[in-house]
XYZ file of C-alpha atoms in Angstrom:
613
model
C -2.532 -30.298 24.160
C -1.642 -28.228 21.397
C 0.508 -30.652 19.377
C 0.294 -28.752 15.730
C 0.872 -25.729 17.415
C 3.492 -26.926 19.702
C 5.345 -28.170 16.653
C 4.823 -25.135 14.243
C 6.081 -23.122 16.627
C 8.894 -24.476 17.353
C 10.005 -25.037 13.490
C 8.855 -20.609 13.003
C 10.954 -19.580 15.978
C 14.393 -21.672 15.179
C 13.845 -21.824 10.839
C 13.047 -17.644 11.380
C 16.969 -16.748 12.471
C 18.667 -20.004 11.244
C 18.762 -23.160 9.567
C 17.655 -27.325 9.464
C 20.767 -27.503 11.141
C 20.579 -25.010 13.642
C 17.135 -26.172 14.250
C 18.261 -29.930 15.220
C 21.181 -28.346 17.808
C 18.536 -26.373 19.348
C 16.433 -29.215 19.409
C 19.042 -31.010 21.087
C 19.334 -28.796 23.669
C 15.998 -28.856 24.521
C 15.451 -32.534 24.438
C 18.284 -32.488 27.346
C 16.391 -30.230 29.472
C 13.030 -32.158 29.128
C 14.757 -35.216 29.775
C 16.439 -33.374 33.408
C 13.083 -32.579 33.978
C 11.326 -35.714 33.673
C 14.636 -37.514 35.209
C 14.544 -39.535 32.229
C 18.215 -39.341 31.295
C 20.014 -42.083 30.288
C 23.089 -43.304 32.751
C 25.796 -45.300 32.084
C 26.838 -46.184 28.599
C 25.369 -44.239 25.168
C 23.190 -47.390 23.963
C 21.335 -49.044 27.322
C 17.655 -49.146 26.628
C 15.451 -46.311 28.021
C 12.910 -47.580 30.019
C 9.183 -46.910 27.780
C 7.034 -44.157 28.195
C 3.706 -45.402 29.184
C 0.232 -43.848 28.817
C 0.187 -43.319 32.859
C 3.022 -41.357 32.542
C 1.118 -39.169 29.795
C -2.014 -38.555 31.890
C 0.588 -37.781 34.883
C 2.799 -35.437 33.271
C 2.031 -33.830 29.522
C 6.146 -33.321 29.037
C 6.325 -36.678 27.857
C 4.105 -35.877 24.654
C 7.122 -32.810 24.277
C 9.429 -35.841 24.722
C 8.330 -37.578 22.096
C 7.482 -34.742 19.671
C 10.774 -33.095 20.546
C 12.343 -36.505 19.303
C 10.575 -36.953 16.152
C 11.224 -33.448 15.172
C 15.023 -33.658 15.610
C 15.303 -36.772 13.496
C 12.761 -34.989 10.880
C 15.481 -31.809 10.984
C 18.570 -34.024 10.339
C 16.900 -35.040 7.539
C 15.719 -31.700 6.141
C 19.036 -30.168 6.502
C 20.806 -33.260 4.616
C 18.253 -32.743 1.698
C 18.449 -28.669 1.963
C 22.737 -28.978 1.948
C 22.701 -31.249 -1.397
C 19.964 -29.366 -3.090
C 21.451 -26.098 -2.529
C 25.164 -27.139 -3.879
C 23.715 -27.445 -7.642
C 23.886 -30.893 -7.715
C 21.076 -33.172 -9.701
C 19.537 -34.289 -6.728
C 19.444 -36.402 -3.488
C 20.765 -40.199 -4.596
C 22.520 -43.159 -3.480
C 23.955 -43.358 0.292
C 22.493 -39.918 0.849
C 18.855 -40.331 -0.167
C 18.784 -43.619 2.121
C 20.232 -41.808 4.874
C 17.258 -39.062 4.522
C 14.797 -41.931 4.544
C 15.961 -43.382 7.534
C 16.229 -40.606 9.492
C 12.535 -39.645 8.197
C 11.464 -43.414 9.181
C 12.948 -42.829 12.527
C 10.812 -39.687 13.044
C 7.690 -41.943 12.475
C 9.228 -44.459 15.279
C 8.524 -41.553 17.634
C 5.232 -40.301 16.057
C 3.592 -43.779 16.156
C 3.880 -44.448 19.979
C 2.668 -41.212 20.422
C -0.575 -42.142 18.469
C -0.967 -45.494 20.009
C -0.304 -44.028 23.791
C -2.992 -41.507 23.677
C -5.291 -43.553 21.551
C -4.701 -46.010 25.125
C -5.635 -42.974 27.278
C -8.233 -42.278 25.439
C -9.682 -45.405 24.865
C -11.616 -46.561 21.756
C -15.058 -45.077 22.350
C -13.933 -41.347 21.872
C -10.831 -39.718 19.905
C -10.144 -36.533 21.326
C -8.253 -33.551 19.333
C -5.000 -34.214 20.636
C -5.122 -38.064 19.284
C -6.425 -36.536 15.793
C -3.466 -34.106 15.549
C -1.317 -36.715 16.923
C -2.766 -39.037 13.734
C -2.193 -36.084 11.563
C 1.793 -35.223 12.195
C 2.201 -39.053 11.912
C 0.710 -39.218 8.251
C 2.443 -35.994 7.079
C 5.823 -38.089 8.019
C 4.617 -41.028 6.689
C 4.280 -39.288 3.365
C 7.469 -37.608 3.786
C 8.894 -41.239 3.264
C 6.726 -42.022 0.451
C 7.909 -38.932 -1.493
C 11.843 -39.809 -1.256
C 11.161 -43.349 -2.037
C 8.923 -42.209 -5.051
C 6.297 -44.082 -3.932
C 3.372 -41.049 -5.543
C 0.190 -43.249 -4.899
C 1.103 -43.847 -1.134
C 2.248 -40.289 -0.384
C -1.052 -38.801 -1.775
C -2.894 -41.036 0.782
C -1.086 -40.198 3.629
C -0.973 -36.555 2.589
C -4.516 -36.544 1.820
C -5.648 -37.923 5.536
C -3.460 -35.100 6.855
C -4.945 -32.627 4.847
C -8.799 -34.186 5.808
C -7.959 -33.839 9.445
C -5.954 -30.196 9.174
C -9.168 -29.028 7.382
C -11.148 -30.168 9.993
C -9.217 -28.348 12.574
C -9.610 -25.477 10.811
C -13.329 -25.384 10.723
C -13.786 -25.652 13.962
C -11.018 -23.765 15.600
C -10.775 -19.610 15.838
C -9.203 -16.999 13.707
C -5.724 -17.825 15.113
C -5.556 -21.559 14.559
C -7.258 -21.191 11.460
C -4.317 -19.537 9.876
C -2.252 -21.824 11.519
C -3.564 -24.879 9.858
C -3.667 -22.663 6.170
C -0.235 -21.749 6.438
C 0.751 -25.357 7.389
C -1.087 -26.435 4.167
C 0.031 -24.230 1.701
C 3.815 -24.330 3.149
C 3.992 -27.941 3.091
C 0.941 -30.641 2.392
C -0.401 -29.182 -1.037
C 2.607 -28.589 -2.764
C 4.122 -32.035 -1.967
C 0.616 -33.263 -3.559
C 0.613 -31.019 -6.481
C 4.247 -32.800 -7.514
C 3.007 -36.694 -6.692
C -0.380 -35.611 -8.678
C 1.931 -34.341 -11.318
C 3.849 -37.778 -11.285
C 0.897 -39.870 -11.478
C -0.204 -37.706 -14.629
C -3.210 -36.431 -13.116
C -4.603 -33.535 -14.987
C -3.634 -30.044 -13.902
C -7.732 -28.734 -13.648
C -8.038 -31.486 -10.864
C -8.106 -29.483 -7.637
C -6.393 -30.727 -4.128
C -10.103 -31.110 -2.431
C -10.805 -33.050 -5.883
C -7.719 -35.502 -4.914
C -8.726 -35.545 -1.542
C -12.115 -37.025 -1.595
C -11.063 -39.135 -4.466
C -8.655 -40.802 -1.871
C -10.406 -40.555 1.095
C -13.046 -42.578 -0.536
C -11.669 -45.336 -0.837
C -10.011 -45.883 2.392
C -11.086 -47.630 5.492
C -10.172 -45.349 8.704
C -11.332 -44.998 11.913
C -9.738 -41.645 12.597
C -11.304 -40.373 9.321
C -14.815 -41.813 10.221
C -14.439 -40.027 13.157
C -14.253 -36.763 11.555
C -16.556 -37.554 9.074
C -19.508 -38.042 12.135
C -18.745 -34.951 13.228
C -18.947 -33.363 9.729
C -20.238 -35.322 6.953
C -20.073 -32.926 4.011
C -16.498 -32.291 4.939
C -15.604 -34.397 1.696
C -18.210 -32.634 -0.512
C -16.178 -29.561 -1.083
C -17.634 -27.578 1.585
C -14.141 -27.604 3.345
C -11.750 -27.252 0.224
C -9.761 -24.278 2.008
C -8.450 -24.098 5.148
C -9.949 -20.781 5.177
C -13.639 -20.243 6.246
C -15.190 -18.834 3.206
C -17.697 -20.568 2.528
C -17.212 -20.832 -1.266
C -14.780 -23.377 -3.434
C -16.452 -25.949 -4.364
C -15.430 -27.587 -7.749
C -18.579 -26.305 -9.337
C -18.515 -22.883 -8.316
C -14.696 -22.203 -9.461
C -14.149 -20.345 -12.594
C -13.584 -21.756 -15.578
C -12.165 -18.790 -17.227
C -10.239 -15.454 -17.055
C -10.879 -12.113 -18.735
C -8.009 -9.281 -19.020
C -8.625 -6.442 -21.320
C -10.030 -7.772 -24.775
C -8.650 -11.323 -24.149
C -10.601 -14.300 -22.387
C -7.870 -17.501 -21.426
C -9.241 -20.453 -19.501
C -7.516 -21.462 -16.300
C -5.082 -24.360 -16.726
C -4.285 -24.712 -13.014
C -6.997 -25.780 -10.072
C -4.925 -23.753 -7.275
C -5.487 -20.719 -9.554
C -9.083 -21.620 -10.208
C -9.603 -22.321 -6.202
C -7.511 -19.118 -5.101
C -9.641 -16.888 -7.962
C -12.988 -18.564 -5.853
C -11.581 -17.333 -2.581
C -11.333 -13.883 -3.663
C -14.042 -13.341 -5.281
C -15.934 -14.707 -1.604
C -13.626 -12.103 -0.228
C -14.307 -9.163 -2.396
C -18.289 -9.840 -1.914
C -18.013 -9.890 1.682
C -15.971 -6.716 1.134
C -18.799 -4.966 -0.133
C -21.001 -5.921 1.752
C -18.890 -4.775 4.502
C -18.091 -1.779 3.770
C -22.053 -0.992 2.352
C -23.295 -1.978 5.913
C -20.411 0.071 7.978
C -20.139 3.331 5.612
C -19.919 5.574 8.708
C -16.774 3.782 9.774
C -13.722 5.764 10.074
C -10.363 5.139 7.128
C -8.578 3.286 9.541
C -11.247 0.750 9.801
C -12.273 0.338 6.574
C -8.618 0.335 5.369
C -8.189 -2.964 8.214
C -11.140 -4.663 5.838
C -8.794 -4.867 3.006
C -6.536 -7.148 4.456
C -9.151 -10.330 3.924
C -8.991 -9.586 -0.280
C -5.322 -8.517 0.083
C -4.765 -12.285 1.063
C -6.638 -14.437 -1.346
C -5.231 -11.848 -3.888
C -1.626 -12.621 -3.202
C -2.444 -16.292 -2.740
C -3.592 -16.186 -6.574
C -0.505 -14.612 -7.378
C 1.558 -17.113 -5.971
C -0.523 -19.911 -7.455
C -0.173 -18.373 -11.192
C 3.625 -18.198 -10.350
C 3.845 -21.863 -9.174
C 2.280 -23.266 -12.446
C 4.388 -21.191 -14.627
C 7.142 -22.136 -12.604
C 6.239 -25.821 -12.989
C 5.483 -25.533 -16.650
C 9.007 -23.889 -17.183
C 10.754 -27.026 -15.446
C 8.753 -29.605 -17.646
C 10.657 -27.338 -20.339
C 7.414 -25.591 -21.880
C 8.467 -23.340 -24.511
C 6.908 -19.847 -24.049
C 5.346 -19.939 -27.474
C 3.039 -23.170 -25.670
C -0.842 -21.994 -25.599
C -1.097 -23.404 -22.019
C 2.316 -21.000 -20.844
C 0.604 -18.025 -22.963
C -2.624 -18.286 -20.786
C -0.609 -18.699 -17.808
C 0.896 -15.305 -18.332
C -2.001 -13.474 -19.567
C -3.620 -14.875 -16.030
C -0.327 -13.592 -14.209
C -1.138 -10.016 -15.545
C -4.409 -10.313 -14.382
C -3.839 -11.383 -11.151
C -1.086 -9.092 -10.326
C -3.201 -6.430 -11.420
C -5.757 -6.615 -9.124
C -3.387 -7.340 -6.381
C -2.076 -4.143 -7.141
C -5.745 -2.047 -7.788
C -6.484 -3.700 -4.095
C -3.660 -2.215 -2.757
C -3.905 1.436 -3.847
C -7.786 0.666 -3.069
C -6.565 0.645 0.403
C -4.299 3.445 -0.039
C -6.850 5.905 -1.287
C -9.475 4.756 2.078
C -6.321 5.709 4.170
C -5.841 8.754 2.258
C -9.514 10.196 3.421
C -12.128 11.176 2.011
C -12.129 12.632 -1.843
C -8.741 10.596 -1.753
C -7.235 13.229 0.513
C -7.953 16.235 -1.614
C -9.406 17.886 1.068
C -7.413 17.941 4.465
C -9.384 18.596 7.575
C -8.319 18.874 11.565
C -9.364 15.799 13.784
C -10.344 15.835 17.152
C -8.708 13.718 19.837
C -11.162 12.027 22.461
C -9.952 12.409 25.793
C -9.878 9.619 28.637
C -12.495 8.356 30.977
C -9.905 10.159 33.457
C -9.158 13.402 31.718
C -12.979 13.814 31.264
C -14.014 12.163 35.022
C -14.595 16.099 36.579
C -15.917 17.597 32.767
C -19.333 18.132 32.479
C -19.472 16.936 28.973
C -19.173 13.103 28.416
C -17.231 13.150 24.967
C -14.904 16.269 25.462
C -12.828 16.538 22.664
C -9.278 18.594 21.646
C -8.304 20.358 18.831
C -5.708 18.379 16.730
C -1.969 19.573 17.493
C 0.389 20.916 14.717
C 2.663 18.404 15.020
C -0.359 15.666 14.676
C -1.531 17.715 11.419
C 2.397 17.608 10.113
C 2.751 14.233 10.696
C -0.625 13.011 8.967
C 0.401 14.850 5.922
C 3.689 13.144 5.805
C 1.621 9.336 5.582
C -0.408 10.919 2.896
C 3.004 11.872 0.990
C 4.227 8.438 1.532
C 0.905 6.400 0.787
C 0.828 8.822 -2.350
C 4.442 7.825 -3.116
C 3.199 4.016 -2.708
C 0.615 4.132 -5.144
C 2.796 5.643 -8.148
C 5.624 2.937 -7.395
C 2.497 0.642 -8.021
C 1.130 2.102 -10.611
C 5.004 2.070 -12.343
C 5.099 -1.357 -11.582
C 2.163 -2.358 -13.523
C 4.346 -1.634 -16.233
C 6.845 -4.440 -15.993
C 3.771 -7.104 -16.323
C 4.012 -9.221 -19.528
C 2.020 -7.660 -22.436
C 1.528 -4.782 -20.969
C 3.831 -2.466 -22.869
C 2.361 -3.414 -26.057
C -0.637 -1.993 -24.674
C -0.348 1.754 -25.931
C -3.421 2.450 -24.766
C -3.483 0.803 -21.478
C -0.051 2.392 -20.885
C -2.040 5.642 -21.583
C -4.838 4.860 -18.685
C -1.786 4.427 -16.462
C -0.134 7.803 -17.225
C -3.387 9.603 -16.746
C -3.970 7.653 -13.061
C -0.127 8.689 -12.335
C -1.094 12.017 -13.256
C -4.223 12.134 -10.868
C -2.428 10.661 -8.194
C 0.721 12.870 -8.743
C -1.372 15.844 -8.869
C -2.550 14.909 -5.791
C 0.305 14.604 -3.647
C 1.779 18.177 -5.555
C -1.040 20.173 -3.585
C 0.714 22.049 -0.821
C 2.117 25.442 -2.117
C 1.696 27.704 -4.853
C 3.659 26.405 -7.508
C 2.986 22.845 -6.458
C -1.019 23.717 -6.915
C -0.182 25.087 -10.435
C 1.812 21.363 -11.078
C -0.593 19.417 -9.975
C -3.791 21.528 -11.821
C -1.967 20.782 -15.146
C -1.382 16.892 -13.940
C -5.028 17.135 -13.256
C -6.203 18.858 -16.472
C -4.269 15.944 -18.560
C -5.468 13.289 -16.231
C -9.349 14.940 -17.407
C -8.247 14.885 -20.738
C -7.309 11.334 -21.022
C -9.964 8.742 -22.038
C -11.975 7.087 -19.117
C -10.712 3.534 -17.609
C -11.743 0.178 -18.896
C -12.033 -1.235 -15.651
C -15.048 -1.885 -14.123
C -16.882 0.489 -12.031
C -16.452 -0.050 -8.426
C -20.373 0.604 -7.798
C -20.121 -2.078 -4.749
C -18.469 0.419 -2.401
C -15.121 -1.253 -2.423
C -12.531 1.259 -3.904
C -9.632 -0.021 -6.117
C -7.528 1.551 -9.030
C -10.210 2.996 -10.956
C -10.723 6.442 -11.204
C -14.071 7.677 -12.243
C -14.561 11.257 -13.826
C -16.591 12.810 -11.264
C -13.448 12.236 -8.973
C -11.030 13.573 -11.501
C -13.782 16.577 -12.120
C -13.641 17.615 -8.407
C -9.890 17.478 -8.096
C -9.756 19.576 -10.805
C -12.161 22.251 -10.003
C -10.534 22.227 -5.905
C -7.276 22.547 -7.730
C -8.363 25.519 -9.806
C -10.218 27.250 -6.772
C -6.753 26.141 -4.233
C -4.452 28.119 -7.067
C -6.664 31.038 -7.241
C -6.907 31.423 -3.491
C -3.032 30.858 -2.462
C -2.610 33.744 -5.637
C -4.668 36.060 -3.751
C -3.118 35.136 -0.236
C 0.879 35.626 -2.217
C -0.341 39.417 -3.379
C -2.111 40.404 -0.326
C 1.242 38.889 1.397
C 3.451 41.184 -0.687
C 1.497 44.364 -0.581
C 1.672 43.952 3.350
C 5.629 43.529 2.982
C 5.822 46.707 0.861
C 3.540 48.710 3.514
C 5.887 47.290 6.552
C 9.273 48.449 4.440
C 7.635 51.803 3.323
C 6.681 52.350 7.221
C 10.019 51.059 8.272
C 11.934 53.346 6.525
C 9.607 56.481 6.474
C 7.167 56.339 9.115
C 5.158 59.375 8.363
C 1.937 60.328 10.094
C -1.575 59.344 8.626
C -2.552 62.577 7.589
C 0.476 62.345 4.992
C -0.869 59.453 3.568
C -4.131 59.342 2.846
C -3.767 57.990 -0.413
C -2.656 54.565 0.959
C -4.804 51.875 2.470
C -4.118 50.761 5.951
C -4.057 46.798 5.273
C -3.628 46.251 8.907
C -5.074 49.157 10.680
C -4.347 52.357 11.683
C -2.258 53.564 13.913
C -3.484 55.704 16.515
C -0.132 57.158 17.790
C 0.811 58.551 14.584
C -2.355 60.286 12.822
C -0.403 64.019 12.971
C 2.772 66.005 13.839
C 2.051 67.075 16.922
C 3.354 69.714 18.446
C 3.588 70.995 14.388
C 6.808 71.835 12.917
C 8.275 74.710 11.398
C 8.340 73.902 7.795
C 7.815 75.153 4.104
C 3.975 74.521 3.062
C 3.214 75.344 -0.760
C 0.621 77.622 -1.578
C -1.543 78.268 -5.029
C 0.744 77.462 -8.124
C 1.642 80.335 -10.307
C -1.080 81.052 -13.599
C -0.476 82.865 -16.739
C -1.144 85.940 -17.016
C -2.867 87.083 -19.850
C -2.987 90.970 -19.508
C 0.850 90.677 -20.142
C 0.710 92.689 -23.433
C -1.611 94.517 -22.346
C 0.306 96.017 -19.033
C 3.380 98.436 -19.054
C 5.816 96.248 -16.637
C 9.041 98.346 -15.346
C 12.118 98.295 -17.715
C 9.990 97.260 -20.495
C 10.111 99.628 -23.742
C 6.922 100.846 -25.020
C 5.889 99.908 -28.700
C 2.729 102.026 -28.840
C -0.487 103.619 -27.341
C -3.636 101.917 -26.772
C -6.791 103.868 -27.420
C -9.793 102.617 -25.695
C -13.097 102.524 -27.529
C -12.979 103.695 -31.278
C -9.567 105.258 -30.923
C -6.835 104.431 -33.681
C -3.392 104.183 -32.759
C -1.370 107.009 -34.947
C 2.409 106.628 -35.582
C 4.755 109.266 -37.448
C 6.341 108.772 -39.858
C 9.962 110.587 -40.572
C 10.556 112.074 -43.928
C 13.184 110.392 -45.590
C 16.480 112.548 -46.743
C 17.876 112.862 -50.270
C 19.922 110.055 -51.359
C 23.848 111.459 -51.480
C 26.159 109.850 -54.384
C 28.655 107.505 -53.696
C 31.896 108.356 -54.145
C 34.330 106.989 -56.702
C 37.640 106.164 -57.101
C 40.621 104.637 -54.563
C 40.078 105.778 -51.060
C 37.513 108.302 -51.432
C 39.655 110.431 -53.744
C 37.490 109.926 -56.609
C 36.890 111.403 -59.730
C 34.277 113.953 -59.932
């Protein structure tokens, strides 16, 4: 009987689509079905005493256990519904008769859980305690802790919840991966916040972790259930099981005391944040060893391993935000040193989370952050290759699959750029101009990876990569451990720049060849001259053997030799040209006759020739 799984599954299914009120109504309907199935329905008047459930009934049919659990859950759901309703309406809290009503409903839930524990113990005997009995005891103590929480009895609240947390931690260590997540979610959502608030009310130091609180209260008690758990796991109170996640770390002495962000080092004021960072460090070391041992793994397999780091990173972010909210609720000013330290811690853990997300995207993009695009081969199934000679038959990737992969890379690049823009909204980032310049350089690097699919985009990508290469190197620690994060190394920037330069030259040459081909095609379509008349043109698409010459030849004008200047023009008498002289060959001379001059007549004087003599 998985009591914890049954209770958590019932809550998750109902609260996923509704509230505590709808959860209570659903439990009422389920109770009616179970009672009819067990023939346990009340007949007659409403307040007729029901037949008590015995250990033989539980041994005969496990539905009787579900009957008690559903009854306890219905009373708990009604209490939570009243509490959430009064909290949501903006009142100062639950007081008066409402608070007494909530407490009475929680006590009613305990009245159903206590007989369940007694019946299971009676069934198992006093020698051994089964897993079902321990789970029922943990459920009972969680309800008692809720009653003490509502009454303000913080000491008893911590005592009950400490036992609950110890039992659930033991279950998580002995269960598989799925059960581990179940118990971890139950602790982080219900148990840990209540314990932290109760510790705050008791004025316990914030640096005291929840594991330390559990150890302090469990060492005082003389409980048969705790003793049974300690027999199977003697080191449980020594901090080895400090978290429900089986990380192997998280001891108080292994928790970090400080955190560094850029040039500042601050103390960790909150124990939950320190514990989350300790789990994160263990997960990062585990990821580094996994990647170094599986270097030939495909990108999807490597990216799946990043989930084990993203979860504790998110836990660290949530723990820091919770600590800040608690200080804000207490009225602590923003200028207080504790608040300033938490703000720096928040920036550091948020940046670390974004870095791991971007690192996961880079791994999914492939080699060289997706700068090169190689075709993949699809393996055929056994049924398809049964009749083939090759054991590993492969087929070439289709164009549709290539287009899908390119679209996926564009989505990853867009997500990376958006993540880089979100970093600027973290506290203290906008005032650090050097850090903002580094972010712009990284943004230019990933933007250049996105814009590498056409000539104009390639030119823009080359410009962005040049801008990225001129920026100074990042101040992040180098990922020499093999896990890729946000940090971009200089050799990666140089590879991308050289690759884009080659791609720009290649596509420019392709464009030039395409223009030459298109010009040749246009000329061929408008004037299809034979090859013999186009010997001055290079046939880029080959020679048309059907259009070498014109046959049969057509009658057409053929140009002959050009007319040259006749240098003998001055020495030949052409018809119609007057003769100017004789040309004597050798030593001959040209003689010319000079006519004799006549005597000059005297002009007449006077008017009209009638002059005076």
